[in-house]
């Protein structure tokens, strides 16, 4: 029998969350973002759940090729574009769309030898102040002209990523300032593009849920698809459902007395007699090692708390007030009944990290 830890992927929840993204997007088309193995949920499961999506977006070239191999025929977008010249034949062969965000990528496109066929669809990325990827306003016109001179590519939209869509009035970079810079870049290109206005892709999950006033031709739905909140509000307040339940079992129970400690470093010391449940889940499974005492866990469906330091293969939890708890009792680390954002907050991280960190040794199984 395999070790008793699994991540159940709820396909119905993925489909439901996608519909929330579509409703908030209005008339916009939707990229379902499936990077990082669909945020840890598995590309094959994501493909099943997002059949109605207008396109799938990710950052891994091999993942994009795998989507084609799995039968996805609609658009696939590489959000960071390509990384090396050797990627371009695969991009062309599999009709993968690419973001272009720097002059080094343009230079590689200029040097590439393409076979006759459909042009590579390019999404020109604007740096609106986030200062990760993209062309600053002063460089947009030059980037456009060089891309337009390459016969094997076609610029199809302008894209930008918000730094603070969950904090619109952020004093360092408000949403309005990023929009101002984007509109400045777009107005420059409007004078050069004789084929008509380019499509626009601005909204990530936070912008999609919180800023219906932002106009998009495409939205990029990421964390919301998987039942995580893009801000401090609960996912359920947006109507989102948990798409992954990480579950395990108790594999031992210890009785300790006042003054006795639990785990490495003896971090937790009992103030009274306690029953301690040992769970088959540790940081090698993707559970956050830095989780503190009190991080919520469900045992037999009852909410209790982590006690003691997280080990590679085990965590220890307080089952003193769960008298029915025994070896084999079910444990939920996050998911149905225990929002992943609650666990993330207690561990001083975000739900994104927990999802993406689920280890390969944890079996993914499909649920309802």
mmCIF file of C-alpha atoms in Angstrom:
data_model
loop_
_atom_site.group_PDB
_atom_site.id
_atom_site.type_symbol
_atom_site.label_atom_id
_atom_site.label_comp_id
_atom_site.label_asym_id
_atom_site.label_seq_id
_atom_site.Cartn_x
_atom_site.Cartn_y
_atom_site.Cartn_z
ATOM 1 C CA UNK A 1 0.000 0.000 0.000
ATOM 2 C CA UNK A 2 1.274 3.517 -0.732
ATOM 3 C CA UNK A 3 2.037 5.994 2.018
ATOM 4 C CA UNK A 4 -1.289 7.514 3.148
ATOM 5 C CA UNK A 5 -0.954 11.014 1.746
ATOM 6 C CA UNK A 6 -2.786 12.194 -1.360
ATOM 7 C CA UNK A 7 -3.777 15.409 -3.068
ATOM 8 C CA UNK A 8 -7.314 15.098 -4.397
ATOM 9 C CA UNK A 9 -7.988 17.419 -7.326
ATOM 10 C CA UNK A 10 -11.631 18.459 -7.480
ATOM 11 C CA UNK A 11 -12.399 18.805 -11.179
ATOM 12 C CA UNK A 12 -15.859 20.217 -10.525
ATOM 13 C CA UNK A 13 -14.322 22.986 -8.394
ATOM 14 C CA UNK A 14 -11.837 23.842 -11.143
ATOM 15 C CA UNK A 15 -14.699 24.105 -13.631
ATOM 16 C CA UNK A 16 -16.749 26.199 -11.211
ATOM 17 C CA UNK A 17 -13.881 28.600 -10.547
ATOM 18 C CA UNK A 18 -13.268 28.974 -14.255
ATOM 19 C CA UNK A 19 -16.874 30.052 -14.700
ATOM 20 C CA UNK A 20 -16.380 32.697 -11.980
ATOM 21 C CA UNK A 21 -13.420 34.032 -13.971
ATOM 22 C CA UNK A 22 -15.491 34.131 -17.134
ATOM 23 C CA UNK A 23 -18.368 35.927 -15.423
ATOM 24 C CA UNK A 24 -16.092 38.627 -14.038
ATOM 25 C CA UNK A 25 -14.323 38.952 -17.377
ATOM 26 C CA UNK A 26 -17.501 40.030 -19.141
ATOM 27 C CA UNK A 27 -16.998 39.838 -22.895
ATOM 28 C CA UNK A 28 -13.281 39.085 -22.548
ATOM 29 C CA UNK A 29 -11.789 35.753 -23.484
ATOM 30 C CA UNK A 30 -10.024 33.795 -20.758
ATOM 31 C CA UNK A 31 -6.527 32.403 -20.528
ATOM 32 C CA UNK A 32 -6.525 29.655 -17.902
ATOM 33 C CA UNK A 33 -3.054 29.863 -16.381
ATOM 34 C CA UNK A 34 -1.581 26.380 -15.853
ATOM 35 C CA UNK A 35 2.049 27.157 -15.033
ATOM 36 C CA UNK A 36 3.909 25.188 -12.353
ATOM 37 C CA UNK A 37 2.055 21.999 -13.272
ATOM 38 C CA UNK A 38 -1.241 23.863 -12.975
ATOM 39 C CA UNK A 39 -0.276 25.303 -9.590
ATOM 40 C CA UNK A 40 0.485 21.780 -8.407
ATOM 41 C CA UNK A 41 -2.855 20.374 -9.581
ATOM 42 C CA UNK A 42 -1.474 18.476 -12.595
ATOM 43 C CA UNK A 43 -1.560 19.531 -16.241
ATOM 44 C CA UNK A 44 -3.685 16.574 -17.293
ATOM 45 C CA UNK A 45 -6.354 17.358 -14.682
ATOM 46 C CA UNK A 46 -6.294 21.036 -15.618
ATOM 47 C CA UNK A 47 -6.750 20.123 -19.249
ATOM 48 C CA UNK A 48 -9.866 18.131 -18.374
ATOM 49 C CA UNK A 49 -11.312 20.913 -16.245
ATOM 50 C CA UNK A 50 -10.536 23.837 -18.557
ATOM 51 C CA UNK A 51 -11.835 22.443 -21.832
ATOM 52 C CA UNK A 52 -14.012 25.545 -22.227
ATOM 53 C CA UNK A 53 -11.102 27.959 -21.809
ATOM 54 C CA UNK A 54 -10.184 30.113 -24.784
ATOM 55 C CA UNK A 55 -6.519 29.362 -24.206
ATOM 56 C CA UNK A 56 -4.025 27.938 -21.737
ATOM 57 C CA UNK A 57 -1.058 29.960 -20.506
ATOM 58 C CA UNK A 58 2.106 28.878 -18.719
ATOM 59 C CA UNK A 59 5.834 29.595 -18.610
ATOM 60 C CA UNK A 60 7.408 26.202 -19.328
ATOM 61 C CA UNK A 61 8.208 25.417 -22.963
ATOM 62 C CA UNK A 62 8.132 21.675 -22.314
ATOM 63 C CA UNK A 63 4.761 22.103 -20.606
ATOM 64 C CA UNK A 64 3.384 23.881 -23.665
ATOM 65 C CA UNK A 65 4.568 21.037 -25.884
ATOM 66 C CA UNK A 66 2.996 18.536 -23.496
ATOM 67 C CA UNK A 67 -0.350 20.315 -23.730
ATOM 68 C CA UNK A 68 -0.247 19.790 -27.482
ATOM 69 C CA UNK A 69 0.666 16.142 -26.972
ATOM 70 C CA UNK A 70 -2.305 15.768 -24.627
ATOM 71 C CA UNK A 71 -4.583 16.993 -27.397
ATOM 72 C CA UNK A 72 -5.080 20.696 -26.672
ATOM 73 C CA UNK A 73 -5.689 22.413 -30.019
ATOM 74 C CA UNK A 74 -6.691 25.900 -28.890
ATOM 75 C CA UNK A 75 -4.166 28.687 -28.169
ATOM 76 C CA UNK A 76 -1.218 28.099 -25.840
ATOM 77 C CA UNK A 77 0.725 31.111 -24.553
ATOM 78 C CA UNK A 78 4.180 31.268 -22.995
ATOM 79 C CA UNK A 79 3.847 34.112 -20.501
ATOM 80 C CA UNK A 80 7.611 34.681 -20.295
ATOM 81 C CA UNK A 81 8.162 33.931 -23.939
ATOM 82 C CA UNK A 82 11.064 31.756 -25.030
ATOM 83 C CA UNK A 83 14.399 31.508 -23.249
ATOM 84 C CA UNK A 84 16.869 30.258 -25.879
ATOM 85 C CA UNK A 85 17.107 30.190 -29.651
ATOM 86 C CA UNK A 86 16.681 26.413 -29.457
ATOM 87 C CA UNK A 87 13.124 26.936 -28.194
ATOM 88 C CA UNK A 88 11.961 28.651 -31.366
ATOM 89 C CA UNK A 89 11.602 25.577 -33.606
ATOM 90 C CA UNK A 90 9.323 24.018 -30.975
ATOM 91 C CA UNK A 91 7.361 27.246 -30.678
ATOM 92 C CA UNK A 92 6.836 27.342 -34.440
ATOM 93 C CA UNK A 93 6.149 23.614 -34.834
ATOM 94 C CA UNK A 94 3.472 23.523 -32.139
ATOM 95 C CA UNK A 95 1.993 26.963 -32.898
ATOM 96 C CA UNK A 96 2.731 28.266 -29.434
ATOM 97 C CA UNK A 97 2.159 31.959 -28.814
ATOM 98 C CA UNK A 98 4.866 33.905 -26.996
ATOM 99 C CA UNK A 99 5.231 37.004 -24.895
ATOM 100 C CA UNK A 100 8.151 39.178 -25.977
ATOM 101 C CA UNK A 101 9.477 41.377 -23.198
ATOM 102 C CA UNK A 102 13.066 42.333 -24.063
ATOM 103 C CA UNK A 103 15.287 43.289 -26.976
ATOM 104 C CA UNK A 104 17.371 40.140 -26.523
ATOM 105 C CA UNK A 105 14.345 38.065 -27.498
ATOM 106 C CA UNK A 106 13.749 40.283 -30.515
ATOM 107 C CA UNK A 107 17.353 39.825 -31.605
ATOM 108 C CA UNK A 108 16.979 36.042 -31.458
ATOM 109 C CA UNK A 109 13.790 36.274 -33.498
ATOM 110 C CA UNK A 110 15.599 38.413 -36.075
ATOM 111 C CA UNK A 111 18.391 35.853 -36.370
ATOM 112 C CA UNK A 112 16.179 32.761 -36.508
ATOM 113 C CA UNK A 113 15.572 30.816 -39.695
ATOM 114 C CA UNK A 114 11.895 29.870 -39.842
ATOM 115 C CA UNK A 115 10.253 27.359 -42.127
ATOM 116 C CA UNK A 116 7.348 28.702 -44.192
ATOM 117 C CA UNK A 117 4.082 28.506 -42.300
ATOM 118 C CA UNK A 118 1.868 30.423 -39.962
ATOM 119 C CA UNK A 119 3.586 33.364 -38.250
ATOM 120 C CA UNK A 120 4.374 33.111 -34.553
ATOM 121 C CA UNK A 121 1.818 35.109 -32.591
ATOM 122 C CA UNK A 122 3.564 37.602 -30.304
ATOM 123 C CA UNK A 123 2.199 39.332 -27.204
ATOM 124 C CA UNK A 124 4.163 42.526 -26.651
ATOM 125 C CA UNK A 125 4.723 43.012 -22.940
ATOM 126 C CA UNK A 126 4.665 46.503 -21.440
ATOM 127 C CA UNK A 127 6.513 47.407 -18.243
ATOM 128 C CA UNK A 128 4.064 49.667 -16.461
ATOM 129 C CA UNK A 129 6.238 50.138 -13.402
ATOM 130 C CA UNK A 130 6.411 46.645 -11.926
ATOM 131 C CA UNK A 131 9.942 46.400 -13.334
ATOM 132 C CA UNK A 132 10.128 42.677 -13.818
ATOM 133 C CA UNK A 133 9.440 42.004 -17.490
ATOM 134 C CA UNK A 134 8.403 44.228 -20.355
ATOM 135 C CA UNK A 135 9.374 47.245 -22.416
ATOM 136 C CA UNK A 136 9.229 50.649 -20.802
ATOM 137 C CA UNK A 137 7.167 53.243 -22.601
ATOM 138 C CA UNK A 138 10.239 54.875 -24.148
ATOM 139 C CA UNK A 139 11.235 51.580 -25.789
ATOM 140 C CA UNK A 140 7.864 50.346 -27.009
ATOM 141 C CA UNK A 141 7.985 52.033 -30.415
ATOM 142 C CA UNK A 142 11.424 50.619 -31.198
ATOM 143 C CA UNK A 143 10.357 47.131 -30.104
ATOM 144 C CA UNK A 144 7.239 47.329 -32.263
ATOM 145 C CA UNK A 145 9.151 48.429 -35.360
ATOM 146 C CA UNK A 146 11.705 45.662 -35.059
ATOM 147 C CA UNK A 147 9.070 42.995 -34.493
ATOM 148 C CA UNK A 148 6.991 44.297 -37.405
ATOM 149 C CA UNK A 149 9.981 43.897 -39.683
ATOM 150 C CA UNK A 150 10.207 40.153 -38.971
ATOM 151 C CA UNK A 151 8.054 38.352 -41.484
ATOM 152 C CA UNK A 152 7.713 35.219 -39.357
ATOM 153 C CA UNK A 153 6.019 36.926 -36.410
ATOM 154 C CA UNK A 154 2.796 38.834 -35.882
ATOM 155 C CA UNK A 155 2.115 41.063 -32.870
ATOM 156 C CA UNK A 156 -1.431 40.301 -31.757
ATOM 157 C CA UNK A 157 -1.826 42.022 -28.400
ATOM 158 C CA UNK A 158 -0.382 44.240 -25.709
ATOM 159 C CA UNK A 159 -0.072 42.781 -22.252
ATOM 160 C CA UNK A 160 0.942 44.036 -18.829
ATOM 161 C CA UNK A 161 1.018 42.646 -15.295
ATOM 162 C CA UNK A 162 -0.277 44.571 -12.297
ATOM 163 C CA UNK A 163 1.955 44.820 -9.244
ATOM 164 C CA UNK A 164 -0.848 45.869 -6.916
ATOM 165 C CA UNK A 165 -4.236 44.899 -8.316
ATOM 166 C CA UNK A 166 -5.127 43.806 -4.776
ATOM 167 C CA UNK A 167 -4.069 47.227 -3.416
ATOM 168 C CA UNK A 168 -5.286 49.736 -5.985
ATOM 169 C CA UNK A 169 -4.116 52.820 -4.094
ATOM 170 C CA UNK A 170 -0.666 51.504 -3.264
ATOM 171 C CA UNK A 171 1.406 54.666 -2.677
ATOM 172 C CA UNK A 172 4.442 53.359 -4.554
ATOM 173 C CA UNK A 173 2.616 52.093 -7.634
ATOM 174 C CA UNK A 174 -1.178 52.509 -7.788
ATOM 175 C CA UNK A 175 -3.176 50.697 -10.428
ATOM 176 C CA UNK A 176 -4.008 54.039 -12.039
ATOM 177 C CA UNK A 177 -0.323 54.767 -12.683
ATOM 178 C CA UNK A 178 0.247 51.427 -14.369
ATOM 179 C CA UNK A 179 -2.821 52.021 -16.504
ATOM 180 C CA UNK A 180 -1.544 55.477 -17.417
ATOM 181 C CA UNK A 181 1.752 54.065 -18.616
ATOM 182 C CA UNK A 182 -0.001 51.290 -20.515
ATOM 183 C CA UNK A 183 -2.299 53.746 -22.267
ATOM 184 C CA UNK A 184 0.677 55.901 -23.194
ATOM 185 C CA UNK A 185 2.356 52.927 -24.831
ATOM 186 C CA UNK A 186 -0.833 51.875 -26.574
ATOM 187 C CA UNK A 187 -1.414 55.348 -27.996
ATOM 188 C CA UNK A 188 2.089 55.345 -29.444
ATOM 189 C CA UNK A 189 1.486 52.072 -31.236
ATOM 190 C CA UNK A 190 -1.943 53.108 -32.469
ATOM 191 C CA UNK A 191 -0.201 55.564 -34.763
ATOM 192 C CA UNK A 192 2.053 52.863 -36.189
ATOM 193 C CA UNK A 193 -0.238 49.863 -36.501
ATOM 194 C CA UNK A 194 -2.073 50.063 -39.801
ATOM 195 C CA UNK A 195 -3.927 46.801 -39.110
ATOM 196 C CA UNK A 196 -6.150 48.348 -36.451
ATOM 197 C CA UNK A 197 -6.072 48.305 -32.647
ATOM 198 C CA UNK A 198 -4.279 45.476 -30.902
ATOM 199 C CA UNK A 199 -6.049 43.323 -28.366
ATOM 200 C CA UNK A 200 -5.325 43.999 -24.698
ATOM 201 C CA UNK A 201 -4.597 41.593 -21.837
ATOM 202 C CA UNK A 202 -4.295 43.227 -18.429
ATOM 203 C CA UNK A 203 -6.291 41.400 -15.772
ATOM 204 C CA UNK A 204 -4.774 38.734 -13.581
ATOM 205 C CA UNK A 205 -6.933 37.052 -10.927
ATOM 206 C CA UNK A 206 -6.894 40.070 -8.612
ATOM 207 C CA UNK A 207 -7.756 42.520 -11.372
ATOM 208 C CA UNK A 208 -10.420 40.196 -12.737
ATOM 209 C CA UNK A 209 -12.156 39.880 -9.374
ATOM 210 C CA UNK A 210 -11.624 43.400 -8.039
ATOM 211 C CA UNK A 211 -11.550 45.719 -11.057
ATOM 212 C CA UNK A 212 -14.471 45.129 -13.388
ATOM 213 C CA UNK A 213 -13.870 48.629 -14.749
ATOM 214 C CA UNK A 214 -10.614 47.575 -16.455
ATOM 215 C CA UNK A 215 -11.322 46.689 -20.060
ATOM 216 C CA UNK A 216 -9.701 43.549 -21.461
ATOM 217 C CA UNK A 217 -9.906 41.458 -24.581
ATOM 218 C CA UNK A 218 -8.285 38.630 -22.603
ATOM 219 C CA UNK A 219 -8.024 38.002 -18.856
ATOM 220 C CA UNK A 220 -5.391 35.750 -17.319
ATOM 221 C CA UNK A 221 -6.981 33.732 -14.530
ATOM 222 C CA UNK A 222 -4.478 32.046 -12.244
ATOM 223 C CA UNK A 223 -4.806 31.512 -8.497
ATOM 224 C CA UNK A 224 -8.582 32.004 -8.547
ATOM 225 C CA UNK A 225 -9.004 28.923 -10.726
ATOM 226 C CA UNK A 226 -7.535 26.797 -7.968
ATOM 227 C CA UNK A 227 -9.650 28.201 -5.163
ATOM 228 C CA UNK A 228 -7.114 30.597 -3.701
ATOM 229 C CA UNK A 229 -7.781 34.237 -2.947
ATOM 230 C CA UNK A 230 -5.676 36.929 -4.643
ATOM 231 C CA UNK A 231 -6.018 39.257 -1.646
ATOM 232 C CA UNK A 232 -6.812 39.124 2.054
ATOM 233 C CA UNK A 233 -10.502 38.358 1.512
ATOM 234 C CA UNK A 234 -11.539 34.746 1.754
ATOM 235 C CA UNK A 235 -11.785 32.748 -1.442
ATOM 236 C CA UNK A 236 -15.340 31.814 -0.514
ATOM 237 C CA UNK A 237 -16.315 35.508 -0.491
ATOM 238 C CA UNK A 238 -15.687 35.478 -4.252
ATOM 239 C CA UNK A 239 -17.638 32.237 -4.670
ATOM 240 C CA UNK A 240 -14.476 30.213 -5.252
ATOM 241 C CA UNK A 241 -14.200 26.554 -4.233
ATOM 242 C CA UNK A 242 -11.079 24.686 -3.056
ATOM 243 C CA UNK A 243 -9.695 22.640 -5.931
ATOM 244 C CA UNK A 244 -7.134 20.595 -3.990
ATOM 245 C CA UNK A 245 -7.518 18.680 -0.756
ATOM 246 C CA UNK A 246 -4.236 17.498 0.732
ATOM 247 C CA UNK A 247 -5.066 14.642 3.071
ATOM 248 C CA UNK A 248 -3.297 12.010 5.105
ATOM 249 C CA UNK A 249 -3.806 9.859 8.199
ATOM 250 C CA UNK A 250 -2.644 9.571 11.772
ATOM 251 C CA UNK A 251 0.113 6.967 11.932
ATOM 252 C CA UNK A 252 0.735 7.122 15.687
ATOM 253 C CA UNK A 253 -0.566 8.704 18.881
ATOM 254 C CA UNK A 254 1.590 9.704 21.835
ATOM 255 C CA UNK A 255 0.471 10.718 25.309
ATOM 256 C CA UNK A 256 2.681 13.385 26.857
ATOM 257 C CA UNK A 257 2.577 15.117 30.224
ATOM 258 C CA UNK A 258 3.208 18.639 31.477
ATOM 259 C CA UNK A 259 6.799 19.631 30.827
ATOM 260 C CA UNK A 260 7.378 17.117 28.013
ATOM 261 C CA UNK A 261 8.167 18.362 24.514
ATOM 262 C CA UNK A 262 7.444 17.342 20.937
ATOM 263 C CA UNK A 263 9.689 17.055 17.902
ATOM 264 C CA UNK A 264 13.009 18.506 16.787
ATOM 265 C CA UNK A 265 14.315 21.352 18.875
ATOM 266 C CA UNK A 266 11.696 20.558 21.543
ATOM 267 C CA UNK A 267 9.879 23.694 20.415
ATOM 268 C CA UNK A 268 6.485 22.780 21.834
ATOM 269 C CA UNK A 269 6.288 22.014 25.561
ATOM 270 C CA UNK A 270 3.073 20.668 27.039
ATOM 271 C CA UNK A 271 1.448 22.554 29.901
ATOM 272 C CA UNK A 272 -0.798 19.586 30.729
ATOM 273 C CA UNK A 273 -1.367 15.979 29.735
ATOM 274 C CA UNK A 274 -2.037 15.830 25.993
ATOM 275 C CA UNK A 275 -2.668 13.352 23.197
ATOM 276 C CA UNK A 276 -0.433 14.034 20.198
ATOM 277 C CA UNK A 277 -1.284 12.663 16.773
ATOM 278 C CA UNK A 278 1.503 11.956 14.300
ATOM 279 C CA UNK A 279 0.554 12.643 10.662
ATOM 280 C CA UNK A 280 2.213 11.183 7.574
ATOM 281 C CA UNK A 281 3.040 14.555 6.007
ATOM 282 C CA UNK A 282 6.153 16.680 6.209
ATOM 283 C CA UNK A 283 8.171 19.267 4.382
ATOM 284 C CA UNK A 284 9.315 16.667 1.849
ATOM 285 C CA UNK A 285 5.649 16.421 0.849
ATOM 286 C CA UNK A 286 5.399 20.179 0.448
ATOM 287 C CA UNK A 287 4.051 21.108 3.875
ATOM 288 C CA UNK A 288 5.718 24.354 5.008
ATOM 289 C CA UNK A 289 8.566 23.656 7.418
ATOM 290 C CA UNK A 290 8.207 27.128 8.901
ATOM 291 C CA UNK A 291 4.588 26.508 9.978
ATOM 292 C CA UNK A 292 4.123 27.589 13.577
ATOM 293 C CA UNK A 293 2.370 25.964 16.520
ATOM 294 C CA UNK A 294 -1.333 26.610 16.046
ATOM 295 C CA UNK A 295 -1.404 26.180 12.260
ATOM 296 C CA UNK A 296 -4.852 24.650 11.602
ATOM 297 C CA UNK A 297 -5.340 20.987 10.728
ATOM 298 C CA UNK A 298 -8.476 18.824 10.545
ATOM 299 C CA UNK A 299 -8.539 15.418 12.254
ATOM 300 C CA UNK A 300 -11.738 13.392 11.841
ATOM 301 C CA UNK A 301 -13.202 16.591 10.420
ATOM 302 C CA UNK A 302 -12.505 18.493 13.666
ATOM 303 C CA UNK A 303 -10.300 21.566 13.549
ATOM 304 C CA UNK A 304 -7.209 21.324 15.702
ATOM 305 C CA UNK A 305 -3.646 22.612 15.560
ATOM 306 C CA UNK A 306 -0.071 21.777 14.689
ATOM 307 C CA UNK A 307 2.254 21.419 17.683
ATOM 308 C CA UNK A 308 6.007 21.064 17.321
ATOM 309 C CA UNK A 309 8.373 21.565 14.412
ATOM 310 C CA UNK A 310 7.531 20.131 11.008
ATOM 311 C CA UNK A 311 9.772 17.167 10.131
ATOM 312 C CA UNK A 312 10.703 15.851 6.694
ATOM 313 C CA UNK A 313 8.006 13.152 6.747
ATOM 314 C CA UNK A 314 5.779 13.944 9.716
ATOM 315 C CA UNK A 315 3.912 16.625 11.587
ATOM 316 C CA UNK A 316 2.442 16.397 15.069
ATOM 317 C CA UNK A 317 -0.979 17.723 16.023
ATOM 318 C CA UNK A 318 -3.007 18.137 19.181
ATOM 319 C CA UNK A 319 -5.795 15.527 19.360
ATOM 320 C CA UNK A 320 -6.472 15.916 23.091
ATOM 321 C CA UNK A 321 -10.022 17.113 22.453
ATOM 322 C CA UNK A 322 -10.734 14.602 19.684
ATOM 323 C CA UNK A 323 -11.281 11.413 21.709
ATOM 324 C CA UNK A 324 -12.197 9.348 18.651
ATOM 325 C CA UNK A 325 -8.849 10.082 17.005
ATOM 326 C CA UNK A 326 -6.824 6.922 16.500
ATOM 327 C CA UNK A 327 -4.231 5.475 14.162
ATOM 328 C CA UNK A 328 -5.778 5.619 10.697
ATOM 329 C CA UNK A 329 -7.992 8.627 11.417
ATOM 330 C CA UNK A 330 -8.282 10.940 8.386
ATOM 331 C CA UNK A 331 -6.396 14.229 8.386
ATOM 332 C CA UNK A 332 -6.956 17.225 6.120
ATOM 333 C CA UNK A 333 -3.953 19.531 5.729
ATOM 334 C CA UNK A 334 -5.881 21.936 3.491
ATOM 335 C CA UNK A 335 -8.778 21.859 1.060
ATOM 336 C CA UNK A 336 -12.406 20.969 1.666
ATOM 337 C CA UNK A 337 -13.286 22.109 5.169
ATOM 338 C CA UNK A 338 -9.979 23.924 5.682
ATOM 339 C CA UNK A 339 -9.195 26.804 3.299
ATOM 340 C CA UNK A 340 -5.628 26.733 2.046
ATOM 341 C CA UNK A 341 -5.370 30.463 2.722
ATOM 342 C CA UNK A 342 -5.985 29.818 6.451
ATOM 343 C CA UNK A 343 -3.019 27.452 6.524
ATOM 344 C CA UNK A 344 -0.899 29.820 4.458
ATOM 345 C CA UNK A 345 -1.636 32.770 6.709
ATOM 346 C CA UNK A 346 -0.664 30.792 9.805
ATOM 347 C CA UNK A 347 2.567 29.751 8.066
ATOM 348 C CA UNK A 348 3.312 33.339 6.979
ATOM 349 C CA UNK A 349 3.105 32.520 3.291
ATOM 350 C CA UNK A 350 0.488 32.462 0.526
ATOM 351 C CA UNK A 351 -1.716 29.719 -0.842
ATOM 352 C CA UNK A 352 0.117 29.844 -4.181
ATOM 353 C CA UNK A 353 3.302 28.567 -2.525
ATOM 354 C CA UNK A 354 1.573 25.703 -0.743
ATOM 355 C CA UNK A 355 -0.142 24.483 -3.909
ATOM 356 C CA UNK A 356 2.976 24.682 -6.036
ATOM 357 C CA UNK A 357 5.159 23.032 -3.396
ATOM 358 C CA UNK A 358 3.258 19.735 -3.268
ATOM 359 C CA UNK A 359 5.978 17.157 -3.889
ATOM 360 C CA UNK A 360 6.099 14.565 -6.625
ATOM 361 C CA UNK A 361 5.901 11.777 -4.087
ATOM 362 C CA UNK A 362 2.375 12.897 -3.173
ATOM 363 C CA UNK A 363 -0.090 11.073 -5.409
ATOM 364 C CA UNK A 364 -2.536 13.277 -7.297
ATOM 365 C CA UNK A 365 -5.969 11.741 -7.714
ATOM 366 C CA UNK A 366 -9.098 13.071 -9.396
ATOM 367 C CA UNK A 367 -12.102 13.871 -7.241
ATOM 368 C CA UNK A 368 -15.576 15.211 -7.841
#
